[in-house]
PDB file of C-alpha atoms in Angstrom:
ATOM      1  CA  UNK A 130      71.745 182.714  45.433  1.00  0.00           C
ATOM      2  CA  UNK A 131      72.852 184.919  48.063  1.00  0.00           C
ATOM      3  CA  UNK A 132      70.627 187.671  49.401  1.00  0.00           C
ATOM      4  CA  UNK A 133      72.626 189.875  51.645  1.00  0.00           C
ATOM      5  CA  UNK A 134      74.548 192.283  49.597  1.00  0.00           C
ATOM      6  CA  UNK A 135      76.646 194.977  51.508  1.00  0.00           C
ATOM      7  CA  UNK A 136      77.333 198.365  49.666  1.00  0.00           C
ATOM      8  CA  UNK A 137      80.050 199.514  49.573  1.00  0.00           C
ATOM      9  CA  UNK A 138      82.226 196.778  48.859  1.00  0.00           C
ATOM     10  CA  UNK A 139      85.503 198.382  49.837  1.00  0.00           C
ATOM     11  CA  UNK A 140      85.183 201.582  52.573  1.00  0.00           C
ATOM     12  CA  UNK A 141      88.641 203.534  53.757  1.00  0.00           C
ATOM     13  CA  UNK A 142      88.185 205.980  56.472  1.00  0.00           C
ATOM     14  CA  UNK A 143      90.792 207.692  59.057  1.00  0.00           C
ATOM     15  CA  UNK A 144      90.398 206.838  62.612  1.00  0.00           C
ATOM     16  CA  UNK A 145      87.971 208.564  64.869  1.00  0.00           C
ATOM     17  CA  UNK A 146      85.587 208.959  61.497  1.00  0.00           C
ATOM     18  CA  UNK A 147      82.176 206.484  61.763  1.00  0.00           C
ATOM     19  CA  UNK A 148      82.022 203.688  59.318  1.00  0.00           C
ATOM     20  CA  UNK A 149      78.469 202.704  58.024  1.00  0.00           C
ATOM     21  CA  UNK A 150      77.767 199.819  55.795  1.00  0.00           C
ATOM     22  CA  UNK A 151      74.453 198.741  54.409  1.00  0.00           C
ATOM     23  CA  UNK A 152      73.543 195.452  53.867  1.00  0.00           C
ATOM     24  CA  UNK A 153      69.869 194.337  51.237  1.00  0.00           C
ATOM     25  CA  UNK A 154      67.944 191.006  51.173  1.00  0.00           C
ATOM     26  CA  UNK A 155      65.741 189.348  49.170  1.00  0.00           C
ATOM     27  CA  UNK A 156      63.192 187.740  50.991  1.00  0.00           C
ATOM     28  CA  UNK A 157      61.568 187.654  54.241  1.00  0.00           C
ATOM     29  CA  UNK A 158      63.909 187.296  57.353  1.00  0.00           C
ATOM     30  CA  UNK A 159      63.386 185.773  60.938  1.00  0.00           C
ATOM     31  CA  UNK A 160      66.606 188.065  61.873  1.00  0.00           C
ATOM     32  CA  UNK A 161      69.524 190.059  60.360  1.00  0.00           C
ATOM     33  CA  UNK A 162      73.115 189.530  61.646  1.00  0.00           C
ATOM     34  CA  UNK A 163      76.461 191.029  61.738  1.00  0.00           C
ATOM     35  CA  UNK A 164      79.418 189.484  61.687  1.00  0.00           C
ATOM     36  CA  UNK A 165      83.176 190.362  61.489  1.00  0.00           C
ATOM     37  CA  UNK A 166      86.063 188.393  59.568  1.00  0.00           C
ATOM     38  CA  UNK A 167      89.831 189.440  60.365  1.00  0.00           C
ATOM     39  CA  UNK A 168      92.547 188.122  57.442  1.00  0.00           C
ATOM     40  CA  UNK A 169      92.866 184.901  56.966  1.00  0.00           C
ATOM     41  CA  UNK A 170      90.683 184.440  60.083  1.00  0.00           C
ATOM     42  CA  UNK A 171      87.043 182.893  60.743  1.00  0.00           C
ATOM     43  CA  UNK A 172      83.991 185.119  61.588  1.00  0.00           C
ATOM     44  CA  UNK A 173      83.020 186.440  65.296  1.00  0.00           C
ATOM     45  CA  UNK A 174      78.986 187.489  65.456  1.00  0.00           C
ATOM     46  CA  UNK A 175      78.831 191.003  65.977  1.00  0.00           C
ATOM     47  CA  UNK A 176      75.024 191.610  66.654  1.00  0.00           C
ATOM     48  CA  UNK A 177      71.959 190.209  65.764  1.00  0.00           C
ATOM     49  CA  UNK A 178      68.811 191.941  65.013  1.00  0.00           C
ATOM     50  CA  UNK A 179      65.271 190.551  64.608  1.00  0.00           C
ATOM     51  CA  UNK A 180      62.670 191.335  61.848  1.00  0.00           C
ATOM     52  CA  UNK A 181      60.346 193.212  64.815  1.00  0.00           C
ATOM     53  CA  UNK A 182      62.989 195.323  66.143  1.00  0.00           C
ATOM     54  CA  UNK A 183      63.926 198.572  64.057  1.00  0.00           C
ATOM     55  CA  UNK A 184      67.747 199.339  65.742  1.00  0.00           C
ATOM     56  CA  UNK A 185      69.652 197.844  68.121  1.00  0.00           C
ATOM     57  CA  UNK A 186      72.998 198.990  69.794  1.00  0.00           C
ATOM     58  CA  UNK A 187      75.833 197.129  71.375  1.00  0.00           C
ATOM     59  CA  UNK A 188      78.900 199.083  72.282  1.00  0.00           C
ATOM     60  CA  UNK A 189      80.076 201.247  69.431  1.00  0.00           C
ATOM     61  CA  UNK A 190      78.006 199.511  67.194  1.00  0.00           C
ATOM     62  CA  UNK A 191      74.417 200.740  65.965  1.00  0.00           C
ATOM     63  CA  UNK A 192      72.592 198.447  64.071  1.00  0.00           C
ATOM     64  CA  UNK A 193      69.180 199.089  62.081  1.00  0.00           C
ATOM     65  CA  UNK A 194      66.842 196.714  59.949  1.00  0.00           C
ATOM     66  CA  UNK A 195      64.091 198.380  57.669  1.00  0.00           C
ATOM     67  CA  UNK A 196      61.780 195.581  56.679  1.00  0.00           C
ATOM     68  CA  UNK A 197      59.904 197.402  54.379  1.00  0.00           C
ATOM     69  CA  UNK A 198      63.251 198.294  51.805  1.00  0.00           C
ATOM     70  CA  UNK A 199      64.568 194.799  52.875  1.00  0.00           C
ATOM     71  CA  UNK A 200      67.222 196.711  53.856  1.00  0.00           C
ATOM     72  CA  UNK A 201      70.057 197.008  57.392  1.00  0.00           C
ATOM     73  CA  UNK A 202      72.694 199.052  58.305  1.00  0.00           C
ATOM     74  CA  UNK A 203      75.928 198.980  60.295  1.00  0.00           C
ATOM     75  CA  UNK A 204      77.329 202.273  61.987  1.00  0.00           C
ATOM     76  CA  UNK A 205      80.577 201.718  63.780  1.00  0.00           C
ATOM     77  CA  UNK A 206      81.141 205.037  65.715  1.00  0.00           C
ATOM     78  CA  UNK A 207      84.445 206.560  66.786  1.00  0.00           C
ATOM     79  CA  UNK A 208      86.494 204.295  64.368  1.00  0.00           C
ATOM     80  CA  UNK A 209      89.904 202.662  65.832  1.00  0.00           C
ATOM     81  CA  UNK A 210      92.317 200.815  63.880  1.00  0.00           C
ATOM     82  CA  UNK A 211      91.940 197.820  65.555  1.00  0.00           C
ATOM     83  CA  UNK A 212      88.443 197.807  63.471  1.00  0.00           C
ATOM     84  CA  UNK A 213      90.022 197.010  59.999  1.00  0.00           C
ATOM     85  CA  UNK A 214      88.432 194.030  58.799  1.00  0.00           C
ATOM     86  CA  UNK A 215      85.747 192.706  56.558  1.00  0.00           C
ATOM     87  CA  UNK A 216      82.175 192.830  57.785  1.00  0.00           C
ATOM     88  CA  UNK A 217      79.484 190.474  56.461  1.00  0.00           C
ATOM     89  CA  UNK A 218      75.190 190.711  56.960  1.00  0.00           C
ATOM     90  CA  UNK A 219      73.305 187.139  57.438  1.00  0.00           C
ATOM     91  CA  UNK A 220      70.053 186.893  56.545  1.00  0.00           C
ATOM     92  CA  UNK A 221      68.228 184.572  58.850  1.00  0.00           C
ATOM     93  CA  UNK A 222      65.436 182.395  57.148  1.00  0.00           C
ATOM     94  CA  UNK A 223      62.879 180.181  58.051  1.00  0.00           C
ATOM     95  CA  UNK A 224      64.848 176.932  57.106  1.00  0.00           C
ATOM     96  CA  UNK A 225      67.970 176.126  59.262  1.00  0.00           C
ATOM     97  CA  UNK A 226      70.776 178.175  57.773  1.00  0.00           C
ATOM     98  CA  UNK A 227      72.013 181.679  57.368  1.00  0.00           C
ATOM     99  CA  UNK A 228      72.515 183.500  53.837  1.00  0.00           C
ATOM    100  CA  UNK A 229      75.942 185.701  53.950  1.00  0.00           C
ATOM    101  CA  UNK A 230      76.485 188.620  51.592  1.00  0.00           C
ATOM    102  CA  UNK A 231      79.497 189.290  49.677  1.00  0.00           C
ATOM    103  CA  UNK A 232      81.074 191.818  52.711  1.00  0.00           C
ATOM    104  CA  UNK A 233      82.561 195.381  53.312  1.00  0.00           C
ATOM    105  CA  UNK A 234      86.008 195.782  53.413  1.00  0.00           C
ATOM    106  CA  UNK A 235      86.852 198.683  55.848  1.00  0.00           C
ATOM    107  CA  UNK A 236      90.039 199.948  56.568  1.00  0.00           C
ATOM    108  CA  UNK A 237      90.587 202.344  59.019  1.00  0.00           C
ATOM    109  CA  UNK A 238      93.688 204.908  58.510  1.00  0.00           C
ATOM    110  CA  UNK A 239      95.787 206.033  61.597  1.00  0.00           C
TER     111      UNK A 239
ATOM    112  CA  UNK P 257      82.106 176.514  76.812  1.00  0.00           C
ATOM    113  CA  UNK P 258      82.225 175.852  73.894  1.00  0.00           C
ATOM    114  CA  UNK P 259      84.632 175.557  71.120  1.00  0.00           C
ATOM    115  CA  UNK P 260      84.520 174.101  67.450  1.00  0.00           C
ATOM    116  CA  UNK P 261      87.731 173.088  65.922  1.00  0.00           C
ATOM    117  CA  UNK P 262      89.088 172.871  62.291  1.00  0.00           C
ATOM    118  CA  UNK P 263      91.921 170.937  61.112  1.00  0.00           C
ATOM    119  CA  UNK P 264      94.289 170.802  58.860  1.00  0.00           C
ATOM    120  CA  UNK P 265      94.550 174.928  59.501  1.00  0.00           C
ATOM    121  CA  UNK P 266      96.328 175.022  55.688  1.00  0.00           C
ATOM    122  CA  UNK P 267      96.475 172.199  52.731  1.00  0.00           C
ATOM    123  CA  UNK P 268      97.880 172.215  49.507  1.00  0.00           C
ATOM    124  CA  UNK P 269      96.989 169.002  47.197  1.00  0.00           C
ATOM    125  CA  UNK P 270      97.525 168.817  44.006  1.00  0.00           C
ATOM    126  CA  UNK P 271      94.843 168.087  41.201  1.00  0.00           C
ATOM    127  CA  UNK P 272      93.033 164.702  41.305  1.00  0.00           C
ATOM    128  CA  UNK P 273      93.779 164.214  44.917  1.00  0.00           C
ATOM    129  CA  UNK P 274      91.235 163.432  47.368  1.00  0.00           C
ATOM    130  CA  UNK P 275      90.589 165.423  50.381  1.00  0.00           C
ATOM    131  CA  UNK P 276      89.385 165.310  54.077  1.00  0.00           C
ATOM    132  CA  UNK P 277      88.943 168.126  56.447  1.00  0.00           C
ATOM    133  CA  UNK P 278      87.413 167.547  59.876  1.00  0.00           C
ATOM    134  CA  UNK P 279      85.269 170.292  62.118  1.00  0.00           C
ATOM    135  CA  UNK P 280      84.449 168.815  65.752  1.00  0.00           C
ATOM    136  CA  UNK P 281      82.434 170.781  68.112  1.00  0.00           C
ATOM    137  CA  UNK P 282      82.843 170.809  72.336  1.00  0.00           C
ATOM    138  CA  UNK P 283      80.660 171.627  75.114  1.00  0.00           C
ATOM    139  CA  UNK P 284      77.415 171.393  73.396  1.00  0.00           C
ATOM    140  CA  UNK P 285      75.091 168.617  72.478  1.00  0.00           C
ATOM    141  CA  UNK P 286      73.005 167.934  69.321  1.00  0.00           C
ATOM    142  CA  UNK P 287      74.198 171.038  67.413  1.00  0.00           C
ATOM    143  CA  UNK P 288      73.365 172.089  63.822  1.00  0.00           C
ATOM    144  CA  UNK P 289      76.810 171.951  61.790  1.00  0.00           C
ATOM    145  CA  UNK P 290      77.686 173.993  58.797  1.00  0.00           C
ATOM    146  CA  UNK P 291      80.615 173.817  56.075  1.00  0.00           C
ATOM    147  CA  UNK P 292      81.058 177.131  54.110  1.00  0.00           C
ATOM    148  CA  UNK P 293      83.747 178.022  51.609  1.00  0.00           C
ATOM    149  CA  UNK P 294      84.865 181.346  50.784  1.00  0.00           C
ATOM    150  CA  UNK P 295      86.813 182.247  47.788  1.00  0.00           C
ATOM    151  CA  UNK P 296      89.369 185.077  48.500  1.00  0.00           C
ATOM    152  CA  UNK P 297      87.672 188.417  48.594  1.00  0.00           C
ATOM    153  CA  UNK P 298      84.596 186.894  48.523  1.00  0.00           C
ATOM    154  CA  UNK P 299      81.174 186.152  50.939  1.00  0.00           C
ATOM    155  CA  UNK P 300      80.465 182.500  52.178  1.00  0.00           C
ATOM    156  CA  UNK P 301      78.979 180.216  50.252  1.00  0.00           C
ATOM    157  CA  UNK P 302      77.061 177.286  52.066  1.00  0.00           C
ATOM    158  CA  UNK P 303      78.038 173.743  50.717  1.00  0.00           C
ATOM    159  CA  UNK P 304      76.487 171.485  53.572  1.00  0.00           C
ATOM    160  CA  UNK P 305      74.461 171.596  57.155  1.00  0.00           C
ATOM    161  CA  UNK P 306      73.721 168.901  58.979  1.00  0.00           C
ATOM    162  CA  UNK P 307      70.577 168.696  61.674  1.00  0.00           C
ATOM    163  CA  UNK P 308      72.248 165.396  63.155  1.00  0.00           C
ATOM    164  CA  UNK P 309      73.980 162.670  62.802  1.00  0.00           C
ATOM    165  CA  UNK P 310      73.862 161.257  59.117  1.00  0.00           C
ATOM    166  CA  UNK P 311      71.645 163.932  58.344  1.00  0.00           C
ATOM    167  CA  UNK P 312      73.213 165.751  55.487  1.00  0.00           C
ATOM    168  CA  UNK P 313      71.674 168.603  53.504  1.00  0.00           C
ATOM    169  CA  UNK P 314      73.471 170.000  50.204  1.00  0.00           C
ATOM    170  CA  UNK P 315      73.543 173.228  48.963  1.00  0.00           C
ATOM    171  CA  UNK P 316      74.880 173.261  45.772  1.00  0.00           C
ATOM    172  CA  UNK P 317      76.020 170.672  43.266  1.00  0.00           C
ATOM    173  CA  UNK P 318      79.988 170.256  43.271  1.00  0.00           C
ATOM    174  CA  UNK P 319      82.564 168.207  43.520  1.00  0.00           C
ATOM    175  CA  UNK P 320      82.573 167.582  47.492  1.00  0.00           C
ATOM    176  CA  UNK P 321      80.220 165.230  49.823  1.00  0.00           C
ATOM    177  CA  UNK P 322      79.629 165.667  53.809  1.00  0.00           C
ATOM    178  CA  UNK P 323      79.200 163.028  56.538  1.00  0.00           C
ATOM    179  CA  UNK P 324      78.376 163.469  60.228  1.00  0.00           C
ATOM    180  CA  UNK P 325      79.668 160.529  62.216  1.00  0.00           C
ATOM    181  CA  UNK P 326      79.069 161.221  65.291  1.00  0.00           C
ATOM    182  CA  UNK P 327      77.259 164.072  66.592  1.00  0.00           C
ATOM    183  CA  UNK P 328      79.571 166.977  67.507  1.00  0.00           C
ATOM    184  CA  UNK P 329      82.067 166.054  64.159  1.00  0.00           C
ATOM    185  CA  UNK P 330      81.677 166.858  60.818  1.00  0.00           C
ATOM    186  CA  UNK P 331      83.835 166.128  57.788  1.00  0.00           C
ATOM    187  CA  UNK P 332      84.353 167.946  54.267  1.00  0.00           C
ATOM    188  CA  UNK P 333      85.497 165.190  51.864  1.00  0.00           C
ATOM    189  CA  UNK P 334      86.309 165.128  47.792  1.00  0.00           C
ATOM    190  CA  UNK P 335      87.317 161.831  46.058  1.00  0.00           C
ATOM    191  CA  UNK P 336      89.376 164.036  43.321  1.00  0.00           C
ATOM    192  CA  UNK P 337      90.094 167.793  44.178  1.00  0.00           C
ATOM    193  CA  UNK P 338      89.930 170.146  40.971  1.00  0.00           C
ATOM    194  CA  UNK P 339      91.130 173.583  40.791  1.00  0.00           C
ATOM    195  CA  UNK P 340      87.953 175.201  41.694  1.00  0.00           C
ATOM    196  CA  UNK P 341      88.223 173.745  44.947  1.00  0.00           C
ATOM    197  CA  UNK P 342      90.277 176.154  46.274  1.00  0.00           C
ATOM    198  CA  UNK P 343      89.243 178.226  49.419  1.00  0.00           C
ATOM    199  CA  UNK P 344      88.622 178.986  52.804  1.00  0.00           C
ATOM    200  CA  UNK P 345      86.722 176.533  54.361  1.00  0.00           C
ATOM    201  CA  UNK P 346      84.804 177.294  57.395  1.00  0.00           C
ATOM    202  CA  UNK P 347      82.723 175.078  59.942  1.00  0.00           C
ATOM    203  CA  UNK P 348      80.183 176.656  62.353  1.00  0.00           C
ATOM    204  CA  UNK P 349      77.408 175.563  64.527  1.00  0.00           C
ATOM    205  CA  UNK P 350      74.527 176.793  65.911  1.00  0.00           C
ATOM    206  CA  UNK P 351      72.457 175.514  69.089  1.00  0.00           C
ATOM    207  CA  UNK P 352      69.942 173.099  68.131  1.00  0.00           C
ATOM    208  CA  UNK P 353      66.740 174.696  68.902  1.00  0.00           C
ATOM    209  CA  UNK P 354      67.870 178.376  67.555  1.00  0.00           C
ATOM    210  CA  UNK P 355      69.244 177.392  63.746  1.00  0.00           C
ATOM    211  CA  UNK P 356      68.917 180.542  62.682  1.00  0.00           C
ATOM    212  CA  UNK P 357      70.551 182.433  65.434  1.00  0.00           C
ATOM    213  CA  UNK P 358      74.323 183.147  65.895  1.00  0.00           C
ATOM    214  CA  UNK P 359      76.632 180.936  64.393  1.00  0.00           C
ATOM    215  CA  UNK P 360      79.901 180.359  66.056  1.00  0.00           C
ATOM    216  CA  UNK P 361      82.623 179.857  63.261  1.00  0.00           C
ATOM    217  CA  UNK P 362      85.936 177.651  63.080  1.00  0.00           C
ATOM    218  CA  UNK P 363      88.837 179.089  62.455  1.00  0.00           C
ATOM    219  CA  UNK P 364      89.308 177.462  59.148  1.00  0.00           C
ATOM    220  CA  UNK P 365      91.254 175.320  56.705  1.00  0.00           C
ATOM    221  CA  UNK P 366      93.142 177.168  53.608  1.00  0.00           C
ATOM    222  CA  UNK P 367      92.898 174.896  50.941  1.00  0.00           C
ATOM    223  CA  UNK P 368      95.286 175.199  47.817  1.00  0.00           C
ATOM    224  CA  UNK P 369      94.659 172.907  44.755  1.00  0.00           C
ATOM    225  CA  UNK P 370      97.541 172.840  42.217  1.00  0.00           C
TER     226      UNK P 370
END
């Protein structure tokens, strides 16, 4: 079953605004991952955080991983609308393969 | 560098039909190799990865079988496609020695079944 599960599923915010998106898993993780999906497109790794480190930043993004709750975050600052897309956490496990959640939808509003 | 290609980049087949889609990876050796499918509005759902060649590891019982014949391609085959087959299908790889690190995607086939 699939153990990343973003909340919320759908997020609409004007540009300029920050987006956050949370992401909760199951089990224990070697690393959590971002990644984004345009329409119709495949997915481009955003960021990748491991199960030691609590935040990690990379341009506008600002990712954290609570290990404890099981639980990451996403916060894309100073939205644009070039953002609008659908975001999707990883879970990395022991074995050789990545578990996706179900994704955020975010559209940013000019 | 590297780059991982997907083709057909759309299919439509009707019911019954078998099916082929080919992922084939360049400028890296010995990667891991991944089929996903995605059903529209959906997350990714992992059918097959691969460790090497003729190594083949399913996910989930269905209608569809993987092969790696040689070790940078990958192929997504069904002998008789049913509706539920429909999807995005997406290949991605990962360097050998860090599976669970960042996977670099294809840009996928759309696959219609009618």
């Amino acid at each position: 079953s699939q153990q990343g599960e973003e909340d919320p599923q759908a997020l609409s915010i004007q540009e300029g605004e920050n987006a956050t998106m949370n992401c909760s898993y199951k089990t224990s993780i070697n690393n959590l991952q971002w990644y984004r999906q345009n329409s119709g497109r495949g997915l481009v790794h955003l960021i990748l955080i491991r199960s030691n480190e609590r935040e990690k930043h990379s341009g506008r993004l600002r990712v954290t991983l609570d290990t404890s709750k099981k639980s990451s975050s996403l916060l894309i600052t100073a939205s644009r609308a070039a953002d609008t897309a659908s975001y999707f956490c990883a879970a990395g496990q022991g074995a050789q393969k990545l578990v996706f959640g179900q994704g955020t939808r975010l559209t940013i509003n000019p | 560098s590297q780059t991982i290609h997907q083709w057909p980049a759309t299919l439509v087949q009707p019911v019954g039909s078998p099916l082929s889609l080919e992922c084939t990876v360049e400028g890296t050796s010995n990667p891991n190799l991944y089929w996903y499918r995605q059903a529209a509005g959906r997350g990714l759902q992992l059918l097959f990865y691969s460790v090497g060649i003729g190594q083949i590891s399913s996910e989930v019982p269905q209608n569809l079988s993987a092969s790696r014949p040689q070790d940078r391609q990958f192929i997504l085959s069904s002998k008789k496609l049913l509706l539920s087959d429909s999807g995005f299908y997406l290949c991605a790889w990962t360097p050998r020695d860090k599976p669970t690190d960042t996977q670099y995607f294809g840009p996928g086939t759309r696959l219609t079944v009618l």
